[in-house]
Short mmCIF file of C-alpha atoms and ligand atoms in Angstrom, two decimals:
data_model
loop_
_atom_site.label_atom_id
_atom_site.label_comp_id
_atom_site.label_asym_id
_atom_site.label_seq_id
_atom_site.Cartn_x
_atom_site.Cartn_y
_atom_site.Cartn_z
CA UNK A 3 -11.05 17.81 25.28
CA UNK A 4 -8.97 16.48 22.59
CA UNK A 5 -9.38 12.27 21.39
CA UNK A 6 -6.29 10.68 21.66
CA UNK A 7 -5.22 7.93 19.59
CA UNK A 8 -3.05 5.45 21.27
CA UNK A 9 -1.29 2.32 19.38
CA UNK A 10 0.39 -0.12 21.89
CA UNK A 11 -1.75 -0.99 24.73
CA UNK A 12 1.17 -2.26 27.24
CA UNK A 13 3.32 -0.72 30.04
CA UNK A 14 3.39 2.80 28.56
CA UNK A 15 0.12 2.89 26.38
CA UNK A 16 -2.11 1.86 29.38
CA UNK A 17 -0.38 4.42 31.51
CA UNK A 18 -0.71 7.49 28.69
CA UNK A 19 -4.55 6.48 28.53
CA UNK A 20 -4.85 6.53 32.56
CA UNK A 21 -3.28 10.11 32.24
CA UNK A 22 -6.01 11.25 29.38
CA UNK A 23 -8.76 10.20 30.46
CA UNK A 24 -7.66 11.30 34.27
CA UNK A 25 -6.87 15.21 32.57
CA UNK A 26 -10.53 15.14 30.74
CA UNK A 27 -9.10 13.94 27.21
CA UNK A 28 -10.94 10.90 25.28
CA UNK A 29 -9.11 7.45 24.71
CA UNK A 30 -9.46 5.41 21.47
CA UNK A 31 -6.92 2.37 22.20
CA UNK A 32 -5.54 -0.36 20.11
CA UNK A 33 -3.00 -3.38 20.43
CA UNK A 34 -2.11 -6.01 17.81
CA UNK A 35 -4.62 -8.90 18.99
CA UNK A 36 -7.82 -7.10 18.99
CA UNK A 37 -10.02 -4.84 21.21
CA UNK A 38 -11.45 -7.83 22.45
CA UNK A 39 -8.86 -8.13 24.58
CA UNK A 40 -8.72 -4.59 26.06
CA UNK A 41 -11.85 -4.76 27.90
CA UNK A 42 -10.35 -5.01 31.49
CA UNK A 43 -8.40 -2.08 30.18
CA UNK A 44 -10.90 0.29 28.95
CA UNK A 45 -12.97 -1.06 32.12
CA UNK A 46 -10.81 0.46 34.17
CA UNK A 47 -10.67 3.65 32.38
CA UNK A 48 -14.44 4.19 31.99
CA UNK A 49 -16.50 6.16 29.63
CA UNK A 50 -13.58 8.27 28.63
CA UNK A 51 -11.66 5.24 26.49
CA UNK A 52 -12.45 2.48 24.15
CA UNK A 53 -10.53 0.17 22.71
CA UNK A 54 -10.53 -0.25 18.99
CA UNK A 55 -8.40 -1.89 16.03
CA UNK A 56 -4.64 0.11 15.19
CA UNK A 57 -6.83 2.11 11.82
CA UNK A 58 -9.34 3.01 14.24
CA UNK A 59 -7.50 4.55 16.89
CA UNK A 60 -5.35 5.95 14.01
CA UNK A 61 -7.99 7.54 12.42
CA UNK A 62 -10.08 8.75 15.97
CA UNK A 63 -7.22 10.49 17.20
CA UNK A 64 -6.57 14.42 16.68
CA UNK A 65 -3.18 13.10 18.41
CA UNK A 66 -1.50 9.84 17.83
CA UNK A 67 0.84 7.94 20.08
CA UNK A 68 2.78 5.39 18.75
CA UNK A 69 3.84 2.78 21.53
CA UNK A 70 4.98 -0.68 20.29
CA UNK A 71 7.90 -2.52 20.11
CA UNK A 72 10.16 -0.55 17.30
CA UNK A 73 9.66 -3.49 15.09
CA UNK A 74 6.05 -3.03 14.76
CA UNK A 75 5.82 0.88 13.67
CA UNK A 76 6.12 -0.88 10.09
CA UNK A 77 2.46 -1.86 10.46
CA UNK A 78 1.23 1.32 11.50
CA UNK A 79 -1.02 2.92 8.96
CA UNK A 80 0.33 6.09 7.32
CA UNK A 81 -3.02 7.48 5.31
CA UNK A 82 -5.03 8.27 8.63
CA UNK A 83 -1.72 9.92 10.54
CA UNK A 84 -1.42 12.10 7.39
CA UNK A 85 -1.33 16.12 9.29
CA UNK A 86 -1.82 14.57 12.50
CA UNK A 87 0.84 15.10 15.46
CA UNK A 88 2.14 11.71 16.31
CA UNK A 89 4.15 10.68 19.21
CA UNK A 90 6.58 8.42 19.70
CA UNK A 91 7.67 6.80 22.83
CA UNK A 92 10.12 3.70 21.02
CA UNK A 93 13.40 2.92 22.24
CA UNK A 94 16.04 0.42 20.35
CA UNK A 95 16.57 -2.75 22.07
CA UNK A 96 18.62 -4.82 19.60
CA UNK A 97 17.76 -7.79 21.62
CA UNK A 98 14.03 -7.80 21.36
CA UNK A 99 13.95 -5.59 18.20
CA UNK A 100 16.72 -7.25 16.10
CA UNK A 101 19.93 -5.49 14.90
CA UNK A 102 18.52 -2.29 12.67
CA UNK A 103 21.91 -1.15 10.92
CA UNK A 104 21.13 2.69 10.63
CA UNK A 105 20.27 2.66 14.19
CA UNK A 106 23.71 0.67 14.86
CA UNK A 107 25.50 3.12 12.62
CA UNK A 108 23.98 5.76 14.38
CA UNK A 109 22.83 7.25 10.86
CA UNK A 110 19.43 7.85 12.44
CA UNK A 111 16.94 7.63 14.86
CA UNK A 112 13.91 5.78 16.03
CA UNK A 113 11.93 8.74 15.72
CA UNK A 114 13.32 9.35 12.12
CA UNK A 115 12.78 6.17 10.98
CA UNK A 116 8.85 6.50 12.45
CA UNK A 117 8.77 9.99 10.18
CA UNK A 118 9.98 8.00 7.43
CA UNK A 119 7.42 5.47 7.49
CA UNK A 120 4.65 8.55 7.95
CA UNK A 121 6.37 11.12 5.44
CA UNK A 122 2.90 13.23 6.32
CA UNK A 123 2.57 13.19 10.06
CA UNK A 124 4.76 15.46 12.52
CA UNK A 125 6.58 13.01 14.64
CA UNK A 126 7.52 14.21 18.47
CA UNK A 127 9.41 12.05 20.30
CA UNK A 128 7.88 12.21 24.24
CA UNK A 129 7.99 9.54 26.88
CA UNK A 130 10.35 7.20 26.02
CA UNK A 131 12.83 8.06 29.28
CA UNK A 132 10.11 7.79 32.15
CA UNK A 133 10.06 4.01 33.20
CA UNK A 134 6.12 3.57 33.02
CA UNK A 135 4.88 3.30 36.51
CA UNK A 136 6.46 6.72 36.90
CA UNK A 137 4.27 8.26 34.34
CA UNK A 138 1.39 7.75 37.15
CA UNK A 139 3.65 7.93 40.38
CA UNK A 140 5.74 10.71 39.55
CA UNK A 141 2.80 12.86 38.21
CA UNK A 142 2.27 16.57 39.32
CA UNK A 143 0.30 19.53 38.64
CA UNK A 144 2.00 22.24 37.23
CA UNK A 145 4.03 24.63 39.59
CA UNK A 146 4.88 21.32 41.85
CA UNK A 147 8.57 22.27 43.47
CA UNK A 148 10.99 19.65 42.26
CA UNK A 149 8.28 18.39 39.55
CA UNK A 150 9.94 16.19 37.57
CA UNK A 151 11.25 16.88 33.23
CA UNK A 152 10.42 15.12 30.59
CA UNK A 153 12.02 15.72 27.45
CA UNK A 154 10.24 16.55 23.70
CA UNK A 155 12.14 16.41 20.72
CA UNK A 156 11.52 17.30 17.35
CA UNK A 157 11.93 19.41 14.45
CA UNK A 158 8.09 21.18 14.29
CA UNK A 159 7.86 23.61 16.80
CA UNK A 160 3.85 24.01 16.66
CA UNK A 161 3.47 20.06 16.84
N1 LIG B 203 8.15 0.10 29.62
C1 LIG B 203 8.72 1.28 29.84
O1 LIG B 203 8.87 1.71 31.01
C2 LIG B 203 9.16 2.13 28.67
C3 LIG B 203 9.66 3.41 28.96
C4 LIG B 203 9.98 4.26 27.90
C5 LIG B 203 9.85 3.82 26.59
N2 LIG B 203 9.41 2.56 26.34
C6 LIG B 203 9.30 2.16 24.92
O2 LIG B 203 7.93 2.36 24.53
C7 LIG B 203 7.52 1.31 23.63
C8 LIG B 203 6.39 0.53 24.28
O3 LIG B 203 6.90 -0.06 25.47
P1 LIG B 203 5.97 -0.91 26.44
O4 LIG B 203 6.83 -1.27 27.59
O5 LIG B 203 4.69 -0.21 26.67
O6 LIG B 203 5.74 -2.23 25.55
P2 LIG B 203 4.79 -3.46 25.88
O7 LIG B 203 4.36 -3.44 27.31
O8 LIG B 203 5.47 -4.67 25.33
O9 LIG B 203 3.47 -3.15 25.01
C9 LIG B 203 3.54 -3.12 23.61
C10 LIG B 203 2.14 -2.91 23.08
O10 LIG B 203 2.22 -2.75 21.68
C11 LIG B 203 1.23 -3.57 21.08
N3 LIG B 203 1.65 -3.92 19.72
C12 LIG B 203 2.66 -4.71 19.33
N4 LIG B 203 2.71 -4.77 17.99
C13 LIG B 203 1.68 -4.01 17.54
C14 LIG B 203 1.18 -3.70 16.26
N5 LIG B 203 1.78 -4.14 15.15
N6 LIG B 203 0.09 -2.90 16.18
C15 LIG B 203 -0.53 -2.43 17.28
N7 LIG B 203 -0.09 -2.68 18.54
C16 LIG B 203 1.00 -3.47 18.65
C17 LIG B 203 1.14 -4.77 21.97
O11 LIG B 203 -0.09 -5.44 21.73
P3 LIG B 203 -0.23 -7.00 21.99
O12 LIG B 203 0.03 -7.22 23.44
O13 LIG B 203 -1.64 -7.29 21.58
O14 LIG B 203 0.79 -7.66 21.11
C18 LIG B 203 1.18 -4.09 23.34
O15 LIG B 203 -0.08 -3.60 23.68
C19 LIG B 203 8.77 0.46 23.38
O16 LIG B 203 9.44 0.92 22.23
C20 LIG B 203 9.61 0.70 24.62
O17 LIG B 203 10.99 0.48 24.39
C21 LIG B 203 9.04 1.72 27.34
#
């Protein structure tokens, strides 16, 4: 069982924590207003999850996702990600993120730019080209004919 730290509780965050805790893994959840309001969430997801604030599920999880709007992985705390694999499911949308030149320019990435910001995590980029109600409807067990790819990218082989 491994604790998985999960920043962004929305379309995609809710959906990677029904996946954990349905696969046996522990859930420590946060989203920018306050576990307070994640209680229908971790409700639903039973003694496997709990919601907490964005340092706590930092710092609970041996694994990190990152899954907020691109603007916000400025606020996401680098100390407790420090060794820790960290992935990241952001996409650009200039229109809800605002215009980001190097992304524009094509000079980088949005997983790059999360490295950046956590020079001491291992960034993986996973998840970010599986509309979320997929992640759930479209799941298989391993060996499943026609089970369906998802794409991991990133430049640490172990993470
Ligand atoms: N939706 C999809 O099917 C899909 C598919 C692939 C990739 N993506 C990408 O994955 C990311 C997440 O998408 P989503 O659809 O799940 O977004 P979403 O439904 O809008 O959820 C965003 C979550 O992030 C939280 N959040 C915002 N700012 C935060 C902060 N500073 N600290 C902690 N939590 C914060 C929000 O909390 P509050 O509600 O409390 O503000 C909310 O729980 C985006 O970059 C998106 O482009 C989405």
């Amino acid at each position: 069982m491994t604790t998985i730290g999960i920043i962004g509780a929305g379309n995609i965050g809710s959906q990677l924590a029904r996946l954990a805790v349905r696969n046996g893994h522990e859930v420590v959840i946060a989203n920018s207003r306050g576990p307070e309001t994640l209680t229908d969430l971790v409700t639903e997801l039973g003694a496997g999850a709990r919601a907490a604030t964005r340092d706590e599920a930092a710092a609970a999880g041996e694994i990190v996702v990152v899954t907020t709007p691109l603007a916000a992985i400025e606020t996401i705390p680098a100390g407790p990600l420090e060794g820790k694999v960290v992935i990241d499911t952001n996409n650009y949308y200039p229109q809800r993120d605002g215009h980001i030149e190097a992304l524009d320019s094509e000079t980088t990435t949005t997983a790059e730019l999360l490295q950046d910001h956590l020079p001491g995590a291992r960034v993986v980029k996973a998840f970010n080209h599986i509309g979320a109600a997929d992640l759930t409807g479209h799941a298989s067990a391993a060996g499943t004919p026609d089970r369906r790819a998802l794409v991991v990218a990133g430049d640490d082989a172990d993470a």
